[in-house]
Amino acid sequence: MMSVALKMLFGDRAKYFGIVMGVTLASMVITQQGAIFIGIMTRTYGTVTDTGQGDIWVMDPKVQQIEDIKPMQDTELFRVRGIQGVGWALPLYKGLIRARLDNGQFQNCNILGLDDATLTGGPPGMAQGALADLRRADAIIVDEISANTRLAKPSPEPGGKPIPLKVGDTLELNDHRAVVVGIGRSTRTFQSLPVIHTTYGRATTFVPKERKLLSFVLVKAAPGVDVESLRRRIELTTGLAALTNQQFKDKTVDYFIKNTGIPINFGIAVGLGFLIGTVITGFMFYNFTLDNLRYFGTLKAMGASDATLLSMVILQSLVVGAIGCGLGIGIASFFGARMANTPLAFTMPWQLLAVAAIAVAIICVLSAMLSIRKVISLEPAVVFKG
Amino acid sequence: MSSTNANHPESNGAIHASGRATPSVTPGATPAVVCRGVTKTYGNGTSAVFALRGVDLSVAPGELLMLVGPSGCGKTTLISIVAGVLDHDEGDCVVYGRNLKSMSNAERTEFRGKTVGFVFQSFNLIPTLTVAENIAVPLLIAGSSRAEAIERSRDILGRVGLGDRWNSRPANLSGGQQQRVAIARSLIHHPRLIVCDEPTSALDHKTGHDVMQLMREVALSSGQSLIVVTHDARIFEFADRIARMDDGKIESIDTSGRALAASHGAVP
């Protein structure tokens, strides 16, 4: 009888496409908006991702997220180094700096100052140059996207394409000359500001002088030391906050979720997608069942049990759900692939696909429940009513 | 026209369909259907409609009984009860030894699937299935494999003269052909009782005549009983008996369908 159910479904093409489109729309909106939301949230902790060679980030206890810098005294680095179980502890400067471009305009940039000796925390990949070149005088590494866009030099011809920044070019950072020695591949950040890497010592000379300049201490646990215990020990000993990479990411995301309207905006979009999908699919599927009620009645009269009819309706619902969900996710993935090299944030982890599939399953169950009720309560005597 | 008392259901008498086919009624055999004092009321209170007011009826195995009467007299209600698709209020309705009232819903559903075949006024063929698939439905419900069901449906299609249309959709068939398909569907699982609701009302005279002839030949030749609800006097000649209903009761049972047909001017 399941083949009969499928033939009933596929045979009514207009309704079949209508139902599938409803599910497709819902799963596409849920997946696409969800992926953009996750993409944006992933970017909020882009610096943590790129600078994750250590196990623990040590910071001022008042820091709320990665962009919220509350500098510490340089001596905190030595206190951390003195704690038992610390393999290494390195300073990291993170701040904002103003770059003066060739056309006279200014561009705010994120500047990261890496430990002068080890250069730990550099860009995860290099498009041009090498990380070690940061040891040269006035050296900086600029992220690839900004080198091609915000920090690019203006075209000598009016209306021409900007000329990407390349190794050997210079920038003026807060009235200091800086030489581009490399183009790095960094994760885009939430603010999408250019990311400039340099050494810790040089970064503190570029930025205005302040009493406290140390933004973070990156800590690696010694071999065999439990990271969580070390984290707690650092907090107890120094009174500073110490978070693992994942904890710092979570804290950052948590901050953006609680303090910005982003989740509400995307939540509304996802909710609307779910609602519209449910209404369209539910209405079309119910209508499809009503149209076929006479045939369900005929089957019931001819001896089909309620369980058989129930299975038929559920199968029909699951099939349109699976096809619609696949199409929706496919369209969202295509959209994501097309947007891969654009500023659009788009991250589609498997958990999001699972959420979309669950949402579609709920839509299908709700739609099927309406229809099942109608089919089960159907009196087989209806077949004699002409 | 010879009439018998409607309250004597066993008075089957010698039944012949005027040479159209040989009835296969077995004298003394257990009745296919025995209804006694069957009542059915729709609604309640002042809006109650008394559809059946104590109907007694018997149908023998191999008999073709027609139920006739004005609209609203209870014909469809009666075959719905006999076919097990509608509950009755009082009385007993026993079909092939099984009392319908004592069955649970699930038992009655299973009973219908095995024992009853249906032919509907508007055919009720599923438009998205092919002819062969439509005919195969009762077998699929009974749990047969699709391949076996389709093979058997193609066999029976040959018997109703549509062997070459097995892969057509119902919409591509004429009304008469669709009714033949519906008949094939009602027969494929060898039910012992076939109920037909106005099987010829959507057909022209010749087609209706052919359909009834087919039903007599195919169904009755294998000892199946038929109950046909009809307004169509032109097919009375195929009946072994004709039960005339009015106001929820069987007023009379005529044992000569041809005679009644003649009284309606349907037989020259």
XYZ file of C-alpha atoms in Angstrom:
654
model
C 0.000 0.000 0.000
C 2.974 2.292 0.421
C 3.446 2.346 -3.353
C -0.187 3.417 -3.657
C 0.465 6.214 -1.148
C 3.444 7.444 -3.145
C 1.545 7.272 -6.425
C -1.285 9.263 -4.875
C 1.264 11.834 -3.767
C 3.322 12.093 -6.949
C 0.298 11.836 -9.214
C -1.182 15.142 -8.075
C 1.740 17.159 -9.342
C 0.458 20.639 -8.600
C -0.194 19.858 -4.956
C 2.933 17.745 -4.643
C 5.110 20.607 -5.875
C 3.207 23.029 -3.661
C 3.841 20.947 -0.553
C 7.483 20.349 -1.456
C 7.960 24.055 -2.137
C 6.519 24.874 1.283
C 8.972 22.535 2.997
C 11.807 23.721 0.750
C 11.104 27.342 1.603
C 11.024 26.595 5.315
C 14.185 24.504 5.366
C 16.000 26.968 3.083
C 15.172 29.978 5.258
C 15.978 28.099 8.460
C 19.285 26.807 7.081
C 20.348 29.971 5.293
C 19.479 32.381 8.083
C 20.864 29.949 10.639
C 24.112 29.645 8.687
C 24.473 33.438 8.468
C 23.775 33.737 12.191
C 26.354 31.067 13.018
C 28.762 32.687 10.551
C 28.425 36.037 12.300
C 28.773 34.444 15.723
C 31.848 32.545 14.518
C 33.394 35.811 13.399
C 32.943 37.363 16.824
C 35.683 35.069 18.110
C 37.743 35.014 14.908
C 40.831 36.295 16.772
C 40.553 33.484 19.327
C 40.341 30.960 16.487
C 43.382 32.378 14.719
C 45.433 32.805 17.897
C 44.576 29.489 19.463
C 48.058 27.957 19.738
C 47.868 28.253 23.518
C 45.468 26.429 25.804
C 44.431 29.315 28.025
C 43.764 33.019 27.647
C 44.548 35.091 30.737
C 42.893 38.497 30.948
C 41.482 41.140 33.206
C 38.456 39.706 35.036
C 36.267 42.483 33.656
C 36.818 41.460 30.025
C 33.475 40.470 28.494
C 34.556 39.333 25.032
C 37.545 39.291 22.708
C 37.025 42.852 21.431
C 36.580 44.193 24.958
C 40.183 44.955 25.950
C 41.028 45.902 29.540
C 44.803 46.112 29.562
C 46.889 44.652 32.361
C 50.316 45.560 33.676
C 53.204 43.776 31.917
C 54.188 42.251 35.246
C 51.124 39.991 35.111
C 52.957 37.995 32.428
C 55.697 37.094 34.889
C 53.174 36.151 37.595
C 51.515 33.751 35.201
C 54.849 32.292 34.108
C 55.576 31.521 37.731
C 52.561 29.280 38.192
C 53.205 25.572 38.387
C 52.105 23.668 35.301
C 52.558 26.536 32.846
C 54.556 25.330 29.841
C 54.925 28.730 28.346
C 53.176 32.101 28.749
C 53.424 34.814 26.097
C 52.138 38.357 25.844
C 49.576 39.424 23.271
C 48.666 42.959 22.450
C 45.284 43.602 20.874
C 43.979 47.036 20.083
C 42.750 49.466 17.484
C 45.010 51.651 15.415
C 44.400 54.205 12.695
C 46.083 53.611 9.356
C 46.582 56.475 6.953
C 46.092 55.379 3.366
C 47.781 56.657 0.211
C 44.727 58.703 -0.704
C 44.863 60.500 2.633
C 41.914 58.674 4.137
C 42.083 56.924 7.488
C 41.095 53.365 8.226
C 40.708 51.868 11.676
C 42.472 48.518 12.006
C 42.827 45.774 14.570
C 46.444 45.390 15.554
C 47.811 42.260 17.184
C 51.220 42.341 18.810
C 52.818 38.895 19.018
C 55.549 37.731 21.335
C 58.778 39.124 19.838
C 60.771 35.957 20.357
C 58.375 33.258 19.201
C 55.834 35.191 17.083
C 53.180 32.887 18.501
C 49.634 33.832 17.487
C 50.335 34.901 13.908
C 47.926 34.475 10.997
C 46.918 30.842 10.407
C 48.109 31.086 6.791
C 50.250 33.303 4.628
C 49.381 34.423 1.088
C 52.640 36.338 0.626
C 55.804 36.554 2.702
C 56.603 34.685 5.899
C 55.757 35.167 9.556
C 59.450 35.338 10.440
C 59.745 38.508 8.346
C 58.037 40.300 11.220
C 61.504 40.464 12.786
C 62.538 43.025 10.186
C 62.343 46.728 11.011
C 58.867 48.332 11.011
C 57.427 45.051 9.742
C 53.726 44.311 9.688
C 51.565 41.598 8.145
C 48.221 42.653 6.694
C 45.262 40.339 6.173
C 44.590 39.350 2.584
C 40.990 40.562 2.335
C 41.853 44.032 3.611
C 44.939 44.180 1.420
C 42.624 43.805 -1.558
C 39.891 46.113 -0.324
C 40.057 48.569 2.551
C 43.817 48.987 2.605
C 44.282 48.789 -1.165
C 45.931 51.709 -2.884
C 43.785 53.902 -5.101
C 44.100 53.385 -8.841
C 46.160 56.034 -10.623
C 43.384 56.195 -13.203
C 40.112 57.787 -12.096
C 37.470 55.082 -11.598
C 40.044 52.318 -11.960
C 40.289 49.283 -9.713
C 42.228 49.779 -6.449
C 45.688 48.231 -6.388
C 46.017 45.545 -3.713
C 48.561 46.108 -1.008
C 51.609 43.883 -1.473
C 54.850 43.002 0.221
C 57.132 46.024 0.265
C 54.382 48.617 0.414
C 54.239 50.953 3.344
C 51.454 52.160 5.593
C 51.361 54.956 8.108
C 50.123 53.639 11.428
C 49.450 56.340 13.960
C 52.204 58.486 12.434
C 54.641 55.561 12.365
C 55.995 54.071 9.178
C 55.143 50.436 8.763
C 56.369 48.128 6.021
C 54.206 45.307 4.729
C 56.352 42.143 4.884
C 53.556 39.639 4.415
C 49.939 39.153 3.467
C 48.247 36.811 5.914
C 45.054 34.814 5.767
C 43.045 35.711 8.846
C 39.497 34.864 9.811
C 37.174 37.790 9.200
C 36.149 39.448 12.427
C 32.711 40.625 13.492
C 33.604 44.264 12.769
C 35.347 43.284 9.519
C 38.200 45.675 10.307
C 41.594 45.029 8.704
C 43.844 42.854 10.869
C 47.478 43.856 11.217
C 49.990 41.551 12.884
C 53.263 42.792 14.235
C 55.487 42.090 17.224
C 54.429 42.949 20.757
C 57.258 45.432 21.191
C 56.520 47.184 17.902
C 52.785 47.259 18.514
C 53.311 49.075 21.798
C 55.383 51.685 19.989
C 52.763 52.159 17.273
C 49.882 52.766 19.682
C 49.574 55.733 22.064
C 51.516 55.287 25.269
C 49.485 53.983 28.207
C 50.436 52.717 31.648
C 49.010 49.269 30.936
C 49.428 47.667 27.512
C 49.257 43.915 27.987
C 45.912 42.734 26.561
C 46.181 38.975 27.071
C 48.611 36.343 28.209
C 48.570 33.191 26.102
C 49.353 30.127 28.161
C 50.301 26.621 27.113
C 50.006 23.921 29.740
C 53.106 21.878 30.370
C 52.931 18.316 29.006
C 50.703 16.125 31.192
C 49.095 19.051 33.031
C 45.313 19.158 33.080
C 44.260 22.382 31.335
C 41.155 22.936 33.451
C 43.060 22.573 36.716
C 45.764 24.903 35.456
C 43.121 27.421 34.401
C 41.620 27.384 37.888
C 45.053 27.634 39.470
C 45.884 30.709 37.384
C 42.658 32.381 38.439
C 43.228 31.583 42.113
C 46.851 32.674 42.087
C 46.617 35.858 40.038
C 43.053 36.995 40.528
C 42.866 37.351 36.734
C 40.365 35.612 34.483
C 41.650 32.518 32.713
C 39.624 30.846 30.002
C 40.276 27.995 27.630
C 39.941 28.738 23.936
C 36.441 27.250 23.876
C 35.389 29.046 27.050
C 36.568 32.360 25.625
C 34.686 31.690 22.379
C 31.548 30.809 24.335
C 31.895 33.891 26.513
C 32.237 36.071 23.425
C 29.233 34.533 21.686
C 27.254 34.766 24.896
C 28.046 38.473 25.102
C 26.846 39.127 21.554
C 23.715 37.092 22.077
C 22.836 38.919 25.282
C 23.876 42.416 24.304
C 22.990 42.772 20.639
C 19.785 42.371 18.639
C 21.425 39.865 16.300
C 19.835 36.696 17.721
C 16.411 38.357 17.824
C 16.689 39.491 14.200
C 17.803 36.106 12.978
C 15.450 34.334 15.353
C 12.544 36.238 13.816
C 13.694 35.314 10.310
C 14.092 31.651 11.247
C 10.776 31.670 13.125
C 9.018 33.235 10.159
C 10.529 30.624 7.860
C 9.260 27.899 10.168
C 5.834 29.503 10.507
C 5.390 30.159 6.790
C 6.650 26.689 5.976
C 4.272 25.134 8.485
C 1.287 27.122 7.242
C 1.971 26.514 3.549
C 2.878 22.861 3.992
C 0.123 22.188 6.490
C -2.507 23.851 4.353
C -1.377 22.193 1.117
C -0.971 18.783 2.710
C -4.327 18.993 4.432
C -5.886 20.106 1.167
C -4.205 17.191 -0.585
C -5.675 14.821 1.991
C -9.124 16.382 1.655
C -8.945 15.940 -2.109
C -8.078 12.300 -1.594
C -10.505 11.692 1.245
C -12.883 9.888 -1.065
C -10.103 7.491 -2.039
C -8.980 7.020 1.547
C -12.627 6.221 2.297
C -12.670 3.746 -0.570
C -9.528 2.078 0.759
C -11.037 1.985 4.228
C -14.228 0.429 2.894
C -12.175 -2.142 0.996
C -10.478 -3.235 4.213
C -7.513 -0.918 4.744
C -6.952 -0.591 8.479
C -6.448 2.696 10.278
C -2.814 1.721 10.778
C -2.369 1.258 7.035
C -3.947 4.616 6.245
C -1.900 6.225 9.012
C 1.275 4.767 7.527
C 0.287 6.043 4.094
C -0.250 9.607 5.316
C 2.948 9.556 7.380
C 4.927 8.188 4.441
C 3.550 10.900 2.157
C 4.430 13.510 4.749
C 7.932 12.130 5.304
C 8.646 11.905 1.593
C 7.696 15.523 0.906
C 9.591 16.459 4.072
C 12.749 14.657 2.978
C 12.616 16.003 -0.571
C 11.774 19.537 0.560
C 14.412 19.493 3.267
C 17.038 18.220 0.836
C 16.134 20.889 -1.707
C 16.080 23.634 0.922
C 19.447 22.657 2.345
C 20.811 22.244 -1.175
C 19.698 25.743 -2.169
C 21.094 27.199 1.059
C 24.402 25.367 0.490
C 24.578 26.640 -3.095
C 23.930 30.137 -1.800
C 26.678 29.664 0.793
C 29.118 28.353 -1.825
C 28.412 31.328 -4.100
C 28.997 33.704 -1.197
C 32.211 32.007 -0.068
C 34.533 34.852 -1.069
C 32.296 37.710 -0.090
C 31.976 39.587 3.203
C 28.840 37.537 3.968
C 29.240 35.370 7.038
C 28.043 31.847 6.270
C 28.871 28.793 8.347
C 26.831 25.616 8.027
C 27.853 23.018 10.606
C 26.156 19.605 10.695
C 24.278 20.640 13.812
C 22.462 23.299 11.785
C 21.448 20.682 9.220
C 20.153 18.544 12.065
C 18.156 21.499 13.405
C 16.706 22.173 9.937
C 15.815 18.490 9.563
C 14.145 18.473 12.996
C 12.226 21.663 12.138
C 11.052 20.091 8.879
C 10.105 16.921 10.736
C 8.003 19.021 13.119
C 6.381 20.788 10.156
C 5.605 17.418 8.572
C 4.255 15.970 11.822
C 2.009 19.005 12.363
C 0.787 18.830 8.757
C 0.287 15.077 8.914
C -1.546 15.296 12.243
C -4.263 17.453 10.703
C -4.632 15.010 7.841
C -4.366 11.876 9.970
C -7.185 13.091 12.201
C -9.370 13.561 9.165
C -8.500 10.190 7.662
C -8.849 8.196 10.877
C -12.190 9.752 11.777
C -13.432 9.127 8.252
C -16.531 6.908 8.137
C -16.069 4.338 5.384
C -19.770 4.764 4.595
C -18.787 8.061 2.982
C -17.993 6.047 -0.153
C -21.701 5.602 -0.815
C -22.417 9.300 -0.674
C -21.882 9.822 -4.379
C -45.469 -9.852 -11.037
C -45.335 -12.132 -8.075
C -44.675 -10.536 -4.743
C -43.783 -12.170 -1.470
C -43.990 -10.879 2.048
C -40.896 -8.851 2.766
C -40.836 -10.140 6.310
C -40.084 -13.640 5.125
C -36.535 -13.359 4.041
C -36.069 -17.029 3.344
C -38.697 -16.939 0.615
C -36.110 -16.896 -2.108
C -38.119 -19.049 -4.384
C -36.920 -20.176 -7.780
C -34.968 -17.309 -9.077
C -34.059 -16.700 -12.658
C -32.826 -13.690 -14.490
C -34.859 -14.239 -17.556
C -32.275 -16.083 -19.518
C -29.560 -13.453 -19.046
C -27.436 -15.800 -16.988
C -27.812 -18.892 -14.966
C -28.268 -18.023 -11.313
C -26.258 -20.201 -9.018
C -28.485 -20.082 -5.943
C -28.049 -23.221 -3.920
C -31.339 -24.193 -2.310
C -30.958 -24.847 1.398
C -27.494 -23.308 1.605
C -26.572 -21.006 4.492
C -27.781 -17.504 3.588
C -25.146 -15.004 2.561
C -26.920 -12.212 4.376
C -29.575 -12.333 7.048
C -30.860 -9.074 8.512
C -33.531 -9.103 11.196
C -35.183 -6.038 12.658
C -32.369 -3.757 11.564
C -32.926 -0.118 12.483
C -30.842 2.935 11.872
C -31.484 6.494 12.977
C -29.404 9.521 12.008
C -29.328 12.348 14.520
C -31.475 12.478 17.607
C -34.342 14.309 19.249
C -36.583 16.299 16.970
C -34.022 16.207 14.175
C -33.806 12.392 14.171
C -34.150 10.748 10.780
C -35.316 7.135 10.837
C -33.437 5.663 7.909
C -34.297 2.013 8.592
C -37.297 0.929 10.619
C -36.788 -2.751 11.277
C -35.631 -4.302 8.053
C -35.689 -8.052 7.537
C -33.811 -9.312 4.541
C -32.076 -12.428 3.379
C -29.770 -12.967 0.454
C -28.732 -16.420 -0.683
C -25.267 -17.322 -1.919
C -25.128 -16.838 -5.673
C -28.126 -14.543 -5.712
C -28.405 -11.100 -7.303
C -30.743 -8.968 -5.223
C -31.689 -5.490 -6.272
C -32.805 -2.825 -3.799
C -35.097 -0.289 -5.390
C -37.163 2.559 -4.092
C -37.414 6.322 -4.006
C -34.539 8.518 -2.893
C -34.157 8.608 0.868
C -35.967 5.330 1.436
C -32.910 3.726 3.097
C -31.389 1.647 0.283
C -27.874 3.012 0.645
C -28.079 2.852 4.426
C -29.061 -0.795 4.186
C -26.191 -1.812 1.880
C -23.787 0.241 3.982
C -24.820 -1.800 7.029
C -24.707 -5.108 5.157
C -21.270 -4.220 3.756
C -20.026 -3.418 7.259
C -19.194 0.215 6.614
C -21.966 1.578 8.850
C -23.164 0.565 12.312
C -26.831 -0.183 12.812
C -28.745 0.664 15.977
C -30.889 -2.394 16.649
C -31.463 -5.822 15.194
C -28.985 -8.285 13.797
C -27.174 -8.383 10.513
C -25.350 -11.641 9.861
C -23.120 -11.911 6.792
C -21.797 -15.350 5.977
C -22.330 -16.422 9.564
C -20.640 -13.393 11.143
C -22.786 -11.033 13.194
C -21.585 -7.550 12.260
C -22.785 -6.044 15.521
C -20.545 -8.261 17.614
C -17.397 -7.321 15.695
C -14.909 -4.679 16.731
C -13.982 -1.990 14.225
C -10.738 -3.757 13.412
C -12.497 -7.095 12.938
C -15.078 -5.494 10.700
C -12.364 -3.822 8.623
C -10.623 -7.153 8.155
C -13.957 -8.813 7.422
C -14.733 -6.248 4.718
C -11.339 -6.739 3.160
C -11.858 -10.489 2.856
C -15.579 -10.847 2.309
C -16.984 -7.765 0.597
C -16.400 -6.261 -2.841
C -17.599 -2.779 -3.709
C -18.836 -1.178 -6.918
C -19.642 2.499 -6.624
C -21.819 4.837 -8.611
C -18.875 7.129 -9.360
C -16.409 4.226 -9.676
C -13.997 5.665 -7.036
C -10.961 4.646 -9.033
C -7.814 6.379 -7.817
C -6.931 8.677 -10.717
C -3.172 8.612 -10.169
C -2.973 4.815 -10.389
C -3.088 2.814 -13.577
C -6.015 0.535 -14.283
C -4.024 -2.525 -13.192
C -2.893 -0.813 -9.994
C -6.447 0.223 -9.161
C -7.636 -3.334 -9.549
C -4.731 -4.592 -7.464
C -5.645 -2.453 -4.446
C -7.749 -5.065 -2.563
C -4.906 -7.570 -2.904
C -2.364 -5.022 -1.716
C -4.577 -4.286 1.285
C -4.673 -8.013 1.979
C -0.881 -8.072 1.961
C -0.073 -9.503 -1.459
C 3.135 -8.417 -3.112
C 2.834 -5.706 -5.719
C 4.108 -7.955 -8.508
C 1.619 -10.702 -7.707
C -1.244 -8.239 -7.347
C -0.510 -6.589 -10.684
C -0.229 -9.965 -12.416
C -3.595 -11.069 -11.077
C -5.184 -7.756 -11.937
C -3.992 -8.117 -15.529
C -5.554 -11.580 -15.638
C -8.918 -10.336 -14.448
C -8.775 -7.356 -16.795
C -8.896 -9.820 -19.645
C -12.103 -11.265 -18.199
C -13.787 -7.864 -18.243
C -12.577 -7.180 -21.786
C -9.952 -4.561 -20.996
C -6.801 -6.640 -21.213
C -5.073 -4.097 -23.403
C -5.820 -1.126 -21.141
C -3.974 -2.284 -18.049
C -1.524 0.609 -18.134
C -4.075 3.343 -18.849
C -5.197 5.897 -16.317
C -8.880 5.874 -15.374
C -9.310 9.341 -16.894
C -8.465 7.883 -20.307
C -11.303 5.358 -20.151
C -14.981 5.772 -20.952
C -17.557 5.547 -18.155
C -18.414 1.983 -19.112
C -14.767 0.977 -19.148
C -14.205 2.581 -15.774
C -17.119 0.664 -14.325
C -15.667 -2.543 -15.768
C -12.430 -1.722 -13.987
C -14.389 -1.132 -10.777
C -16.084 -4.506 -11.223
C -12.732 -6.170 -11.771
C -11.490 -4.500 -8.598
C -14.495 -5.762 -6.669
C -13.869 -9.323 -7.834
C -10.116 -9.720 -7.722
C -9.880 -10.890 -4.121
C -12.820 -13.297 -4.532
C -15.180 -11.697 -2.014
C -18.302 -13.696 -1.272
C -20.527 -10.631 -1.232
C -20.466 -7.745 -3.690
C -22.419 -4.568 -2.999
C -23.088 -2.177 -5.840
C -24.414 1.329 -5.445
C -26.141 2.586 -8.590
C -23.597 0.861 -10.831
C -25.282 1.907 -14.052
C -26.585 5.373 -13.255
C -23.609 7.077 -14.873
C -23.785 4.869 -17.961
C -25.889 4.843 -21.105
C -28.395 2.087 -21.606
C -26.265 -0.245 -23.670
C -23.196 0.189 -21.499
C -25.244 -0.297 -18.352
C -26.743 -3.419 -19.841
C -23.287 -4.761 -20.728
C -21.961 -3.973 -17.259
C -24.801 -5.840 -15.560
C -24.404 -8.783 -17.879
C -20.730 -8.863 -17.068
C -21.454 -8.766 -13.359
C -23.883 -11.615 -13.568
C -21.527 -13.702 -15.614
C -18.353 -13.066 -13.712
C -19.624 -12.775 -10.166
C -22.498 -15.178 -10.029
C -20.686 -17.881 -11.952
C -18.379 -18.254 -8.979
C -21.153 -18.288 -6.418
C -20.760 -14.740 -5.197
C -23.830 -12.853 -3.956
C -24.657 -9.431 -5.276
C -26.733 -6.687 -3.742
C -27.376 -3.883 -6.197
C -28.949 -0.571 -5.256
C -30.499 0.978 -8.323
C -33.081 3.317 -9.718
C -32.480 2.005 -13.196
C -35.494 -0.049 -14.248
C -33.665 -1.114 -17.407
C -31.471 -3.473 -15.438
C -34.205 -5.060 -13.318
C -34.185 -8.007 -15.677
C -30.817 -9.100 -14.278
C -32.137 -9.474 -10.727
C -33.051 -12.738 -9.101
C -35.164 -10.782 -6.651
C -36.058 -7.154 -6.328
C -36.676 -5.702 -2.881
C -38.772 -2.557 -2.981
C -38.037 -0.192 -0.139
C -39.963 2.793 1.099
C -39.661 4.886 4.232
C -36.986 2.703 5.814
C -38.750 -0.605 5.270
C -38.888 -3.298 2.644
C -42.361 -3.076 1.253
C -42.211 -6.082 -1.007
C -39.856 -8.539 -2.626
C -40.433 -9.495 -6.211
C -39.042 -12.775 -7.353
C -39.150 -11.994 -11.025
C -36.941 -9.139 -12.021
C -37.981 -9.377 -15.631
C -41.633 -9.022 -14.756
C -40.911 -5.908 -12.737
C -38.777 -4.588 -15.540
C -41.650 -5.136 -17.906
C -43.993 -3.260 -15.570
C -41.577 -0.326 -15.809
C -41.553 -0.622 -19.573
C -37.881 -1.553 -19.550
C -38.387 -4.897 -21.329
C -40.276 -5.006 -24.602
